[in-house]
Amino acid sequence: MKEEFDYKEVPQSYVHCLNAVCKKSDSCLRFKVGQAIPDEVSVFKIVNPSPVNKSESECRYFEPIKKLRYALGISHLYDDLPHTKYNRIKKAIHRYLEHNRYYRIYNKEYLITPEQQEFIRDLFRKEGIEKEPVFDEYIERYNFSVQVSPHH
């Protein structure tokens, strides 16, 4: 199965891999990104394949090719909540996400990560609300936020 992605989604700081002889290259997101570099991109970060091939049986830079389910928008998140629960839940979400990020999420300028979605679900459960939180829509994307330590 060949899944495509938009290279513009890849952050400049994301570490690429060009090691075609790696046993895991077919299932590695870093290698997939390395194979998709457009001609107009002349500078990018890359894993040095030499130490990886010689000293390790498992590549510590391996990142599986998988999409995460992000949510976009919370315009109906509070619609069916009783007023007292609405206030507590909104304040807790606001604190957790911080002011600027909360409003960027509200205005659909920022995706809600799976971890943030789980935090919101937990808040609902703690308030005795069994109904799942309602996000405006879901988007599947590759997780390009995974970084490696500069000291590896």
PDB file of N, CA, C and O in Angstrom, residues 105-135:
ATOM      1  N   ILE A 105      -7.060  26.723  18.482  1.00  0.00           N
ATOM      2  CA  ILE A 105      -7.847  25.508  18.279  1.00  0.00           C
ATOM      3  C   ILE A 105      -9.294  25.873  17.997  1.00  0.00           C
ATOM      4  O   ILE A 105      -9.918  25.346  17.077  1.00  0.00           O
ATOM      5  N   TYR A 106      -9.830  26.795  18.765  1.00  0.00           N
ATOM      6  CA  TYR A 106     -11.219  27.226  18.584  1.00  0.00           C
ATOM      7  C   TYR A 106     -11.438  27.781  17.171  1.00  0.00           C
ATOM      8  O   TYR A 106     -12.469  27.544  16.550  1.00  0.00           O
ATOM      9  N   ASN A 107     -10.457  28.501  16.659  1.00  0.00           N
ATOM     10  CA  ASN A 107     -10.554  29.099  15.326  1.00  0.00           C
ATOM     11  C   ASN A 107     -10.061  28.180  14.206  1.00  0.00           C
ATOM     12  O   ASN A 107      -9.856  28.624  13.085  1.00  0.00           O
ATOM     13  N   LYS A 108      -9.828  26.921  14.534  1.00  0.00           N
ATOM     14  CA  LYS A 108      -9.387  25.900  13.574  1.00  0.00           C
ATOM     15  C   LYS A 108      -8.055  26.247  12.919  1.00  0.00           C
ATOM     16  O   LYS A 108      -7.814  25.949  11.755  1.00  0.00           O
ATOM     17  N   GLU A 109      -7.169  26.861  13.681  1.00  0.00           N
ATOM     18  CA  GLU A 109      -5.831  27.184  13.186  1.00  0.00           C
ATOM     19  C   GLU A 109      -4.799  26.184  13.704  1.00  0.00           C
ATOM     20  O   GLU A 109      -3.631  26.264  13.345  1.00  0.00           O
ATOM     21  N   TYR A 110      -5.233  25.287  14.557  1.00  0.00           N
ATOM     22  CA  TYR A 110      -4.317  24.370  15.224  1.00  0.00           C
ATOM     23  C   TYR A 110      -5.026  23.032  15.392  1.00  0.00           C
ATOM     24  O   TYR A 110      -6.175  22.986  15.826  1.00  0.00           O
ATOM     25  N   LEU A 111      -4.351  21.939  15.044  1.00  0.00           N
ATOM     26  CA  LEU A 111      -4.935  20.607  15.197  1.00  0.00           C
ATOM     27  C   LEU A 111      -4.861  20.145  16.649  1.00  0.00           C
ATOM     28  O   LEU A 111      -3.915  20.459  17.362  1.00  0.00           O
ATOM     29  N   ILE A 112      -5.846  19.376  17.057  1.00  0.00           N
ATOM     30  CA  ILE A 112      -5.899  18.826  18.410  1.00  0.00           C
ATOM     31  C   ILE A 112      -5.278  17.436  18.356  1.00  0.00           C
ATOM     32  O   ILE A 112      -5.781  16.548  17.656  1.00  0.00           O
ATOM     33  N   THR A 113      -4.176  17.254  19.069  1.00  0.00           N
ATOM     34  CA  THR A 113      -3.445  15.987  19.029  1.00  0.00           C
ATOM     35  C   THR A 113      -4.259  14.874  19.680  1.00  0.00           C
ATOM     36  O   THR A 113      -5.179  15.139  20.469  1.00  0.00           O
ATOM     37  N   PRO A 114      -3.914  13.626  19.398  1.00  0.00           N
ATOM     38  CA  PRO A 114      -4.590  12.519  20.083  1.00  0.00           C
ATOM     39  C   PRO A 114      -4.470  12.617  21.609  1.00  0.00           C
ATOM     40  O   PRO A 114      -5.433  12.316  22.324  1.00  0.00           O
ATOM     41  N   GLU A 115      -3.349  13.081  22.122  1.00  0.00           N
ATOM     42  CA  GLU A 115      -3.167  13.233  23.568  1.00  0.00           C
ATOM     43  C   GLU A 115      -4.100  14.307  24.127  1.00  0.00           C
ATOM     44  O   GLU A 115      -4.681  14.136  25.203  1.00  0.00           O
ATOM     45  N   GLN A 116      -4.246  15.411  23.412  1.00  0.00           N
ATOM     46  CA  GLN A 116      -5.148  16.473  23.845  1.00  0.00           C
ATOM     47  C   GLN A 116      -6.603  16.008  23.793  1.00  0.00           C
ATOM     48  O   GLN A 116      -7.392  16.333  24.678  1.00  0.00           O
ATOM     49  N   GLN A 117      -6.948  15.231  22.772  1.00  0.00           N
ATOM     50  CA  GLN A 117      -8.299  14.682  22.682  1.00  0.00           C
ATOM     51  C   GLN A 117      -8.580  13.772  23.880  1.00  0.00           C
ATOM     52  O   GLN A 117      -9.665  13.814  24.456  1.00  0.00           O
ATOM     53  N   GLU A 118      -7.591  12.959  24.245  1.00  0.00           N
ATOM     54  CA  GLU A 118      -7.758  12.044  25.383  1.00  0.00           C
ATOM     55  C   GLU A 118      -7.918  12.821  26.683  1.00  0.00           C
ATOM     56  O   GLU A 118      -8.722  12.460  27.542  1.00  0.00           O
ATOM     57  N   PHE A 119      -7.172  13.913  26.843  1.00  0.00           N
ATOM     58  CA  PHE A 119      -7.315  14.768  28.026  1.00  0.00           C
ATOM     59  C   PHE A 119      -8.753  15.288  28.121  1.00  0.00           C
ATOM     60  O   PHE A 119      -9.362  15.269  29.189  1.00  0.00           O
ATOM     61  N   ILE A 120      -9.300  15.733  27.008  1.00  0.00           N
ATOM     62  CA  ILE A 120     -10.671  16.265  26.984  1.00  0.00           C
ATOM     63  C   ILE A 120     -11.673  15.151  27.298  1.00  0.00           C
ATOM     64  O   ILE A 120     -12.597  15.347  28.080  1.00  0.00           O
ATOM     65  N   ARG A 121     -11.465  13.953  26.717  1.00  0.00           N
ATOM     66  CA  ARG A 121     -12.343  12.812  27.029  1.00  0.00           C
ATOM     67  C   ARG A 121     -12.319  12.502  28.528  1.00  0.00           C
ATOM     68  O   ARG A 121     -13.352  12.243  29.134  1.00  0.00           O
ATOM     69  N   ASP A 122     -11.118  12.515  29.119  1.00  0.00           N
ATOM     70  CA  ASP A 122     -10.987  12.248  30.555  1.00  0.00           C
ATOM     71  C   ASP A 122     -11.727  13.288  31.386  1.00  0.00           C
ATOM     72  O   ASP A 122     -12.340  12.955  32.394  1.00  0.00           O
ATOM     73  N   LEU A 123     -11.651  14.555  30.978  1.00  0.00           N
ATOM     74  CA  LEU A 123     -12.396  15.604  31.681  1.00  0.00           C
ATOM     75  C   LEU A 123     -13.895  15.327  31.648  1.00  0.00           C
ATOM     76  O   LEU A 123     -14.573  15.461  32.661  1.00  0.00           O
ATOM     77  N   PHE A 124     -14.394  14.955  30.485  1.00  0.00           N
ATOM     78  CA  PHE A 124     -15.820  14.637  30.364  1.00  0.00           C
ATOM     79  C   PHE A 124     -16.182  13.498  31.316  1.00  0.00           C
ATOM     80  O   PHE A 124     -17.170  13.573  32.037  1.00  0.00           O
ATOM     81  N   ARG A 125     -15.371  12.435  31.316  1.00  0.00           N
ATOM     82  CA  ARG A 125     -15.649  11.278  32.175  1.00  0.00           C
ATOM     83  C   ARG A 125     -15.620  11.657  33.652  1.00  0.00           C
ATOM     84  O   ARG A 125     -16.464  11.223  34.426  1.00  0.00           O
ATOM     85  N   LYS A 126     -14.638  12.474  34.043  1.00  0.00           N
ATOM     86  CA  LYS A 126     -14.524  12.895  35.447  1.00  0.00           C
ATOM     87  C   LYS A 126     -15.731  13.712  35.887  1.00  0.00           C
ATOM     88  O   LYS A 126     -16.073  13.744  37.060  1.00  0.00           O
ATOM     89  N   GLU A 127     -16.357  14.389  34.939  1.00  0.00           N
ATOM     90  CA  GLU A 127     -17.560  15.171  35.236  1.00  0.00           C
ATOM     91  C   GLU A 127     -18.832  14.329  35.100  1.00  0.00           C
ATOM     92  O   GLU A 127     -19.937  14.848  35.187  1.00  0.00           O
ATOM     93  N   GLY A 128     -18.660  13.034  34.851  1.00  0.00           N
ATOM     94  CA  GLY A 128     -19.813  12.141  34.757  1.00  0.00           C
ATOM     95  C   GLY A 128     -20.526  12.179  33.421  1.00  0.00           C
ATOM     96  O   GLY A 128     -21.664  11.736  33.305  1.00  0.00           O
ATOM     97  N   ILE A 129     -19.867  12.687  32.400  1.00  0.00           N
ATOM     98  CA  ILE A 129     -20.464  12.775  31.070  1.00  0.00           C
ATOM     99  C   ILE A 129     -19.968  11.584  30.247  1.00  0.00           C
ATOM    100  O   ILE A 129     -18.786  11.476  29.947  1.00  0.00           O
ATOM    101  N   GLU A 130     -20.861  10.684  29.928  1.00  0.00           N
ATOM    102  CA  GLU A 130     -20.504   9.471  29.185  1.00  0.00           C
ATOM    103  C   GLU A 130     -20.381   9.727  27.682  1.00  0.00           C
ATOM    104  O   GLU A 130     -19.668   9.016  26.993  1.00  0.00           O
ATOM    105  N   LYS A 131     -21.096  10.739  27.208  1.00  0.00           N
ATOM    106  CA  LYS A 131     -21.084  11.055  25.778  1.00  0.00           C
ATOM    107  C   LYS A 131     -19.681  11.501  25.351  1.00  0.00           C
ATOM    108  O   LYS A 131     -19.010  12.250  26.061  1.00  0.00           O
ATOM    109  N   GLU A 132     -19.258  11.040  24.194  1.00  0.00           N
ATOM    110  CA  GLU A 132     -17.950  11.430  23.665  1.00  0.00           C
ATOM    111  C   GLU A 132     -17.934  12.926  23.329  1.00  0.00           C
ATOM    112  O   GLU A 132     -18.939  13.458  22.844  1.00  0.00           O
ATOM    113  N   PRO A 133     -16.814  13.588  23.558  1.00  0.00           N
ATOM    114  CA  PRO A 133     -16.700  14.996  23.146  1.00  0.00           C
ATOM    115  C   PRO A 133     -16.903  15.114  21.630  1.00  0.00           C
ATOM    116  O   PRO A 133     -16.501  14.237  20.877  1.00  0.00           O
ATOM    117  N   VAL A 134     -17.518  16.208  21.217  1.00  0.00           N
ATOM    118  CA  VAL A 134     -17.805  16.421  19.798  1.00  0.00           C
ATOM    119  C   VAL A 134     -16.796  17.420  19.228  1.00  0.00           C
ATOM    120  O   VAL A 134     -16.793  18.589  19.589  1.00  0.00           O
ATOM    121  N   PHE A 135     -15.944  16.915  18.346  1.00  0.00           N
ATOM    122  CA  PHE A 135     -15.010  17.776  17.621  1.00  0.00           C
ATOM    123  C   PHE A 135     -15.608  18.029  16.243  1.00  0.00           C
ATOM    124  O   PHE A 135     -16.401  17.239  15.734  1.00  0.00           O
TER     125      PHE A 135
END
